[in-house]
PDB file of C-alpha atoms in Angstrom:
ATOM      1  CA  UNK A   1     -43.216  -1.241 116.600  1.00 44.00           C
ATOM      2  CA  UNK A   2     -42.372  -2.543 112.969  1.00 43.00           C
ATOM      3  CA  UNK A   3     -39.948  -5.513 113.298  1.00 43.00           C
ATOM      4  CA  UNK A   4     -37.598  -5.445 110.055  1.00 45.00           C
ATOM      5  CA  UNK A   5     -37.436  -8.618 109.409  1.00 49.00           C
ATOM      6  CA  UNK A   6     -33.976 -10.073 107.679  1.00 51.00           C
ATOM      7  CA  UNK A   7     -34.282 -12.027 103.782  1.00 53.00           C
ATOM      8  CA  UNK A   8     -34.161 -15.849 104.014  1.00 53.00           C
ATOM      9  CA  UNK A   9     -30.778 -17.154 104.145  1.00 55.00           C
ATOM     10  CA  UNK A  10     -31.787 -19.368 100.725  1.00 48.00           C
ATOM     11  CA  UNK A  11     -32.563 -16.421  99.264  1.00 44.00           C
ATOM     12  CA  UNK A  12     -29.240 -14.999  99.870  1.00 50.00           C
ATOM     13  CA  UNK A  13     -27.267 -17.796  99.280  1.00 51.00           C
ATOM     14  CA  UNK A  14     -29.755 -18.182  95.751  1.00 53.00           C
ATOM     15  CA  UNK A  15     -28.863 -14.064  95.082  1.00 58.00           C
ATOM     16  CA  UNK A  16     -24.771 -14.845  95.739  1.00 54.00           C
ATOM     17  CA  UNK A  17     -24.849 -18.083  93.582  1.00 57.00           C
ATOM     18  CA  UNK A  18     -26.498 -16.061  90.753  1.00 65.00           C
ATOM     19  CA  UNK A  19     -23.997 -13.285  91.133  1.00 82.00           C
ATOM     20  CA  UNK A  20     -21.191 -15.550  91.150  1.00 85.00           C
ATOM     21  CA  UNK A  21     -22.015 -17.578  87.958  1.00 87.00           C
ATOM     22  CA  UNK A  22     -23.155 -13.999  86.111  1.00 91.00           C
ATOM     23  CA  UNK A  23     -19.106 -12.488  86.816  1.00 91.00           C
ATOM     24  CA  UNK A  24     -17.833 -16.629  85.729  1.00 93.00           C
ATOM     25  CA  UNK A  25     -20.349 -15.830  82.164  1.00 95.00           C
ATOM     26  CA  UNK A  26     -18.594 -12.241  82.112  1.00 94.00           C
ATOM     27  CA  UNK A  27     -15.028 -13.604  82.168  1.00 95.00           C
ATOM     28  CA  UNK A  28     -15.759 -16.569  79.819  1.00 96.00           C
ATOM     29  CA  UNK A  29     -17.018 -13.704  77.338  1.00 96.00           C
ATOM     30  CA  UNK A  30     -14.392 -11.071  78.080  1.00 95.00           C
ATOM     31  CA  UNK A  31     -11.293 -14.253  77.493  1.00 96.00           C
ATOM     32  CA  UNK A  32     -13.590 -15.399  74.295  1.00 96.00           C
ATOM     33  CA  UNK A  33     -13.583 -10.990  73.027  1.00 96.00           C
ATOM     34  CA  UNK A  34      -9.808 -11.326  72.826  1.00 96.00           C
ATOM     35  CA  UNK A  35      -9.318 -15.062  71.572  1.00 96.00           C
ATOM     36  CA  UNK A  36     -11.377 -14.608  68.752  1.00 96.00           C
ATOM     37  CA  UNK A  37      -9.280 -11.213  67.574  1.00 96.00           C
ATOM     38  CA  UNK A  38      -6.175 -13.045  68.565  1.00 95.00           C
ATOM     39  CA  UNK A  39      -6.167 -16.342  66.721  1.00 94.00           C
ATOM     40  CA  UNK A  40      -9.641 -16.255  64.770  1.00 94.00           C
ATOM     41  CA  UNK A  41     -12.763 -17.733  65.227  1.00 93.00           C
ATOM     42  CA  UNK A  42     -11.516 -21.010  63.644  1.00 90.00           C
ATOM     43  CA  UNK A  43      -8.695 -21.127  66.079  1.00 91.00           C
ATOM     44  CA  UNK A  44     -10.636 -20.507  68.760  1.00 91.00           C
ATOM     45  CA  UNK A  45     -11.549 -23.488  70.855  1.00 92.00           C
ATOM     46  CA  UNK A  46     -13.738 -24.282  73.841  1.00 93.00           C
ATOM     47  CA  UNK A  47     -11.394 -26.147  76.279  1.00 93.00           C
ATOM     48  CA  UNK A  48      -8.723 -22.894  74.975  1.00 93.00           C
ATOM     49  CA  UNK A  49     -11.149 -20.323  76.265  1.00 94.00           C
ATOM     50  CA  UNK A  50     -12.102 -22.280  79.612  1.00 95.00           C
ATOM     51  CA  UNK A  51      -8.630 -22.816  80.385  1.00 93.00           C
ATOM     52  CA  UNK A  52      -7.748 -18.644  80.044  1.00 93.00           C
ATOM     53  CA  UNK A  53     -10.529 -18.304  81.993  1.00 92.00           C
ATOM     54  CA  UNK A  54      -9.205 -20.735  85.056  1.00 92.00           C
ATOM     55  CA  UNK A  55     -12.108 -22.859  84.497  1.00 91.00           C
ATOM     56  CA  UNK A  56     -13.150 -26.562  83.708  1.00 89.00           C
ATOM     57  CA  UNK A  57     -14.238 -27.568  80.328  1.00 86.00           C
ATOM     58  CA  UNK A  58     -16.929 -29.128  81.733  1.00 85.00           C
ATOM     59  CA  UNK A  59     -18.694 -26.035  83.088  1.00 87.00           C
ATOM     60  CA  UNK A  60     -18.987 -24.449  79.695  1.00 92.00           C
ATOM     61  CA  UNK A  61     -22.475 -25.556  79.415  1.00 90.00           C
ATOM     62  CA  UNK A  62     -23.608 -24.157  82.320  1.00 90.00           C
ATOM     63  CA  UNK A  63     -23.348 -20.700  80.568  1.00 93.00           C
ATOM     64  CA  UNK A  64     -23.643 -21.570  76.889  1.00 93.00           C
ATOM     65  CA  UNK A  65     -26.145 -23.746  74.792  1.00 92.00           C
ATOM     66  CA  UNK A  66     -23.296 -23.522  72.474  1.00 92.00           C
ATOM     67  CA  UNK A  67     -20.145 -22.867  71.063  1.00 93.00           C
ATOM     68  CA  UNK A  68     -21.484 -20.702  68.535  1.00 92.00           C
ATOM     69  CA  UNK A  69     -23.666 -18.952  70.847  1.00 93.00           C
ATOM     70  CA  UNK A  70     -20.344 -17.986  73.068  1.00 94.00           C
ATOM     71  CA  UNK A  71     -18.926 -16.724  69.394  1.00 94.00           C
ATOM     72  CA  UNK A  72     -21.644 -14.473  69.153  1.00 93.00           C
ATOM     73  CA  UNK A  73     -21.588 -12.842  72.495  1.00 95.00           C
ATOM     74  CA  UNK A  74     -17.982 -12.836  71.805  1.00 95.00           C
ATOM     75  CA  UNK A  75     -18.343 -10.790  68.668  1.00 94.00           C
ATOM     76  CA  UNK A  76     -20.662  -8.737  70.040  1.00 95.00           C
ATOM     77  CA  UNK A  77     -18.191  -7.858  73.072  1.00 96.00           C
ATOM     78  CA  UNK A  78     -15.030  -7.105  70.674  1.00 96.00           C
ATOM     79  CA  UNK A  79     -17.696  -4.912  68.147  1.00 95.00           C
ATOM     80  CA  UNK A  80     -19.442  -3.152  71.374  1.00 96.00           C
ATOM     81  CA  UNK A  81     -15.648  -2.557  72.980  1.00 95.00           C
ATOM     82  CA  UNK A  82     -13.757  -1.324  69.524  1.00 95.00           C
ATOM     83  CA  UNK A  83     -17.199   1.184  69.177  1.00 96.00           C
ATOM     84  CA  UNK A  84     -17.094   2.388  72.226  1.00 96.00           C
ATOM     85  CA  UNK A  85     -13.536   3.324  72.501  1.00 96.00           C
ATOM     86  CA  UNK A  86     -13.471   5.046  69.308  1.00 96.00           C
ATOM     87  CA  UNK A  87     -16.404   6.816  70.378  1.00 97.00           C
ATOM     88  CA  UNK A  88     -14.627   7.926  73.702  1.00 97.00           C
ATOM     89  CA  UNK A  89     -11.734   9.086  71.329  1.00 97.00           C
ATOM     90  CA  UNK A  90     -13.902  11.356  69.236  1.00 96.00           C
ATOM     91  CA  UNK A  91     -15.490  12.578  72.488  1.00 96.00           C
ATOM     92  CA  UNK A  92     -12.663  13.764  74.239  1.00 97.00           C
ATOM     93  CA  UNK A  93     -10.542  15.155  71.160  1.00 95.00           C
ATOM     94  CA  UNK A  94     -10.815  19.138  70.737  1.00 94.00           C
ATOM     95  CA  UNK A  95     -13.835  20.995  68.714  1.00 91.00           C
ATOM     96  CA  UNK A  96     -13.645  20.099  65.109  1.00 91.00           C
ATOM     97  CA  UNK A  97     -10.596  17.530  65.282  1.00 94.00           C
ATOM     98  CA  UNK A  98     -12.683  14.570  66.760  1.00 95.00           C
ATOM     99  CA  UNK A  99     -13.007  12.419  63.142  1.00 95.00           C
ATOM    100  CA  UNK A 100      -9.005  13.118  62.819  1.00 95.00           C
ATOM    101  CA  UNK A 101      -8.136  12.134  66.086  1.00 96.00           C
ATOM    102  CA  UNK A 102     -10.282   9.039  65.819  1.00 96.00           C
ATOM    103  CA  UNK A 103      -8.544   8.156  62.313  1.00 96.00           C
ATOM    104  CA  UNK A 104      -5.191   8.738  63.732  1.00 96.00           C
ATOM    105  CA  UNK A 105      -6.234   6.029  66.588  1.00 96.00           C
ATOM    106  CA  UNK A 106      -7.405   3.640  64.709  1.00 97.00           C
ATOM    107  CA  UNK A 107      -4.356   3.637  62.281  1.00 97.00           C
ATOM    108  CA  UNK A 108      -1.965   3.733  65.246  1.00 96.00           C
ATOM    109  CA  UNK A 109       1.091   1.765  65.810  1.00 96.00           C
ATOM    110  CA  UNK A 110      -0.587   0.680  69.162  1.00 96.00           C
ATOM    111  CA  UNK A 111      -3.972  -0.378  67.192  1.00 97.00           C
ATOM    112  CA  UNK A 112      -1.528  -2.129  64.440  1.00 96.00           C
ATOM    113  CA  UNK A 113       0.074  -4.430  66.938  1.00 95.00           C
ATOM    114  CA  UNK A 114      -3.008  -4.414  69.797  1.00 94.00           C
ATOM    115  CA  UNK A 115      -4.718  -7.061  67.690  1.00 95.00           C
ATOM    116  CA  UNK A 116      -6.791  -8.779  70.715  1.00 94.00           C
ATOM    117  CA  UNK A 117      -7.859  -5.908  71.885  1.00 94.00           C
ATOM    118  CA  UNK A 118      -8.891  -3.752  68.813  1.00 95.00           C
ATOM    119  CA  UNK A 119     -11.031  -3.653  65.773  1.00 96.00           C
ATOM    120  CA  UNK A 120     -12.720  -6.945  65.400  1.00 95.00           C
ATOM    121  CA  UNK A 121     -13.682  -6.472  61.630  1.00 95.00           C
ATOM    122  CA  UNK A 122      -9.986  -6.080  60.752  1.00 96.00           C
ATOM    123  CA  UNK A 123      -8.938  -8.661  62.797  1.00 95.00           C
ATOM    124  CA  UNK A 124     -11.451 -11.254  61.952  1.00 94.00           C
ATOM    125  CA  UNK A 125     -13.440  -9.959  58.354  1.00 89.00           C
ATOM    126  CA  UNK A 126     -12.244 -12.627  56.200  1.00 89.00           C
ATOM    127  CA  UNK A 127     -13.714 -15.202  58.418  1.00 91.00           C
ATOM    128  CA  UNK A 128     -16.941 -13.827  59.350  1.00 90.00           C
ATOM    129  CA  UNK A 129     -18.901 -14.964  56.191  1.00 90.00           C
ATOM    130  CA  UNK A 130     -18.418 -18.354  57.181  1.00 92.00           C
ATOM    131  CA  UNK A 131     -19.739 -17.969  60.685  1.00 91.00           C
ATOM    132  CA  UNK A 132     -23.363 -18.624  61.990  1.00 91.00           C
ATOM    133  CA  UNK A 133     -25.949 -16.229  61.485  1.00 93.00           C
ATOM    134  CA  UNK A 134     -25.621 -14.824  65.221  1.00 92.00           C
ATOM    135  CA  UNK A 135     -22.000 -13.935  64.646  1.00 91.00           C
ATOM    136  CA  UNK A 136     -22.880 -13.027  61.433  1.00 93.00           C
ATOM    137  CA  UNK A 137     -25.409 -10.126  62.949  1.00 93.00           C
ATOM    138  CA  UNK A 138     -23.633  -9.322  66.037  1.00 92.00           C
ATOM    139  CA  UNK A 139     -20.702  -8.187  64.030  1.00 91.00           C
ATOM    140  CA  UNK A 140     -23.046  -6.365  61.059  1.00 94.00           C
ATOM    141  CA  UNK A 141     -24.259  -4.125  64.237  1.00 95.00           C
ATOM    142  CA  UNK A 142     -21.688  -2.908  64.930  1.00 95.00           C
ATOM    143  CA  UNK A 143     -19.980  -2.116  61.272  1.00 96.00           C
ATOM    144  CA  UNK A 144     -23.476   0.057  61.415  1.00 97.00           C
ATOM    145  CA  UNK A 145     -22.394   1.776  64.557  1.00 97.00           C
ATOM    146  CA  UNK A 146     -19.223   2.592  63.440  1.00 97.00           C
ATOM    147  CA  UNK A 147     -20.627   4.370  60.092  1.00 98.00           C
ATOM    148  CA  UNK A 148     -22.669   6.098  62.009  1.00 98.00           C
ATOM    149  CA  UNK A 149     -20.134   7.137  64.634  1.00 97.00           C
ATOM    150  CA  UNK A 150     -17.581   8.625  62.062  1.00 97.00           C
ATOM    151  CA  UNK A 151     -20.739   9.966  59.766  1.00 97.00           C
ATOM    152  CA  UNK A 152     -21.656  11.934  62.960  1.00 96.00           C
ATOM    153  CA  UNK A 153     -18.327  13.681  62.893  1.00 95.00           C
ATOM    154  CA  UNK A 154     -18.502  14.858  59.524  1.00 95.00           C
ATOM    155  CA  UNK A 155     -20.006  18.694  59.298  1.00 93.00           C
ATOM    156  CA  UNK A 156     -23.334  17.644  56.546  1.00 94.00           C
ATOM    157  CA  UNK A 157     -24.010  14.642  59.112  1.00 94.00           C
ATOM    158  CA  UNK A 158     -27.855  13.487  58.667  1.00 94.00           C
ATOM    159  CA  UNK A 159     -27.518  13.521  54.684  1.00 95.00           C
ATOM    160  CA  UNK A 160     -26.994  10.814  52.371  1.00 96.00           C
ATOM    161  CA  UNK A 161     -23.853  11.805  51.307  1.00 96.00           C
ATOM    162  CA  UNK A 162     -22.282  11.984  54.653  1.00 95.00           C
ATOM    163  CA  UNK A 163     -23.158   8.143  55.352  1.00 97.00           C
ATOM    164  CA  UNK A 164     -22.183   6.580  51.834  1.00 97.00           C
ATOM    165  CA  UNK A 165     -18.546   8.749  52.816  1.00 96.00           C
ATOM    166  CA  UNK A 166     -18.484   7.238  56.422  1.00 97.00           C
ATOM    167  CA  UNK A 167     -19.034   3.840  54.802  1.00 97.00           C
ATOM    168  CA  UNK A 168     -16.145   4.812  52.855  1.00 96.00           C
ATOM    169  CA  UNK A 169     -13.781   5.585  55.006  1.00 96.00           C
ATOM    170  CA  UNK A 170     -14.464   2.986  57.467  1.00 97.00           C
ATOM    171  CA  UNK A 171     -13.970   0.365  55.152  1.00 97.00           C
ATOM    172  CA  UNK A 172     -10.976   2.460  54.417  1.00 97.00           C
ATOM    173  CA  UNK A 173      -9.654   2.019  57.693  1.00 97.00           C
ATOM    174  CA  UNK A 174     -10.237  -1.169  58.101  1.00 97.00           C
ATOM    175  CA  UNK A 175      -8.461  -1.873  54.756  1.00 97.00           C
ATOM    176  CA  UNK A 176      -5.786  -0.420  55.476  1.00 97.00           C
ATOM    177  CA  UNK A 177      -5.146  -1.961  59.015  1.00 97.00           C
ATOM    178  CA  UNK A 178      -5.167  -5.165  57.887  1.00 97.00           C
ATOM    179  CA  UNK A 179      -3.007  -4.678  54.719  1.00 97.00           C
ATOM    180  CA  UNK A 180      -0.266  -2.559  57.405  1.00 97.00           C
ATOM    181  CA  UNK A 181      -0.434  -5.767  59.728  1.00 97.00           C
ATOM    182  CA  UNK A 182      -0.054  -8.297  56.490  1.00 96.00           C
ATOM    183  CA  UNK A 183       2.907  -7.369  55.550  1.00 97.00           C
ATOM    184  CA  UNK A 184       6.714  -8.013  56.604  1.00 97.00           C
ATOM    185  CA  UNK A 185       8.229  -4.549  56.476  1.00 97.00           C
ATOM    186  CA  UNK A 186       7.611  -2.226  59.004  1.00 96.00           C
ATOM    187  CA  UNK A 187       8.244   0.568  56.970  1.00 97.00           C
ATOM    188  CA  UNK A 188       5.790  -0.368  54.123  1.00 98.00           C
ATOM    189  CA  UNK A 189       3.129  -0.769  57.413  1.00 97.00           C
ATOM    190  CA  UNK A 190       3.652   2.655  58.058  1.00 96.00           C
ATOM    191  CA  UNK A 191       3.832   4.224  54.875  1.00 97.00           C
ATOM    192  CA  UNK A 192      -0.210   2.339  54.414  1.00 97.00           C
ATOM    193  CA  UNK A 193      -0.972   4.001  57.383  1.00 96.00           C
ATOM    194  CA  UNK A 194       0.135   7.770  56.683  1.00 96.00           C
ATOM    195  CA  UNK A 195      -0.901   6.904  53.018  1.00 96.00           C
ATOM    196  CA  UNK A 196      -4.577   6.418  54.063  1.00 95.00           C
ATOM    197  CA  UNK A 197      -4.431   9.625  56.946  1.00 95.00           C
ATOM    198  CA  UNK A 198      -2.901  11.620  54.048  1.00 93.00           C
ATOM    199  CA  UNK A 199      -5.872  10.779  51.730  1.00 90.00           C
ATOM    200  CA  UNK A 200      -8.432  11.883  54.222  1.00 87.00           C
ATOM    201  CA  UNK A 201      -5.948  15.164  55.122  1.00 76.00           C
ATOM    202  CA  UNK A 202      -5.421  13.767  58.655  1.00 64.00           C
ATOM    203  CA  UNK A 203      -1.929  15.306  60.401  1.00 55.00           C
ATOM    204  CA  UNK A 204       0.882  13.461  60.648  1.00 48.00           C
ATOM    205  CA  UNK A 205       0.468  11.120  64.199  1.00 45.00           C
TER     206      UNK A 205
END
């Protein structure tokens, strides 16, 4: 008869503890994502994030060798979650309208005022020069992803002249978002926005 013989309670307890401070790293990250897109990466503090997160100052180091360590996993969380979803968006739109309908997300009234939880490079380009070199390369990996997402949608995809007009209208976009959110009149926001769709003969929203 084979006995099955049950895991050492320190092992469990050593598994749970583990699991427990991986979800605590998760959260700091996830609260970091959207404080950095909120109020910058100068304006974005340690105690701040640790507080959002419901947890003690003091515990930060328990996850993070540094601030700017938690600013790059930060920036690669917002870059990896503004990807992703625009991705999704060109996924599920019908044959042939996926770059439109991925345009006419990104230059959205919902994107325009969703700052913490959109495109980091709009929210946050100004400022990334000045950051580390992690930030720095977290962020330029996923700029490259999202060339390559909207070059995928357009019908020569895989030439040269499809990615130099993806890197086009990306920074397009981009350009565009964060003039529509600079300015003080709502209307002049929108008219940047159908401006830009109308350039790249994207419908009306």
């Amino acid at each position: 008869m084979i006995v099955m013989q049950s895991k050492p309670k320190h092992l469990k307890t050593q598994r749970a503890t583990q699991s427990r401070k991986e979800a605590t790293h998760e959260r700091i990250v996830e609260v970091a994502a959207r404080a950095i897109r909120r109020s910058g990466y100068a304006g974005t503090g340690v105690a701040d994030i640790m507080k959002e997160a419901g947890l003690t100052h003091g515990g930060f180091y328990a996850h993070f060798a540094s601030r700017e360590t938690l600013l790059a996993e930060a920036a690669d969380r917002a870059g990896a979650e503004a990807v992703g979803l625009s991705a999704d968006i060109a996924a599920a739109a019908p044959p042939g309208q996926s770059l439109q309908a991925l345009m006419r997300a990104y230059l959205s009234q919902q994107h325009l005022e969703g700052v913490e939880n959109g495109c980091p490079v709009a929210a946050l380009g100004s400022e990334m020069r000045r950051q580390a070199p992690e930030v720095r390369h977290a962020a330029t990996r996923h700029i490259k992803e999202m060339i390559d997402l909207v070059a995928r949608q357009l019908p020569d995809w895989g030439t040269p002249a499809a990615h130099e007009r993806a890197m086009f209208m990306v920074s397009s976009m981009i350009g565009t978002l964060v003039m529509a959110r600079a300015v003080d009149d709502p209307r002049l926001s929108e008219a940047l926005c159908e401006a830009a769709l109308k350039h790249f003969s994207v419908p009306g929203k």
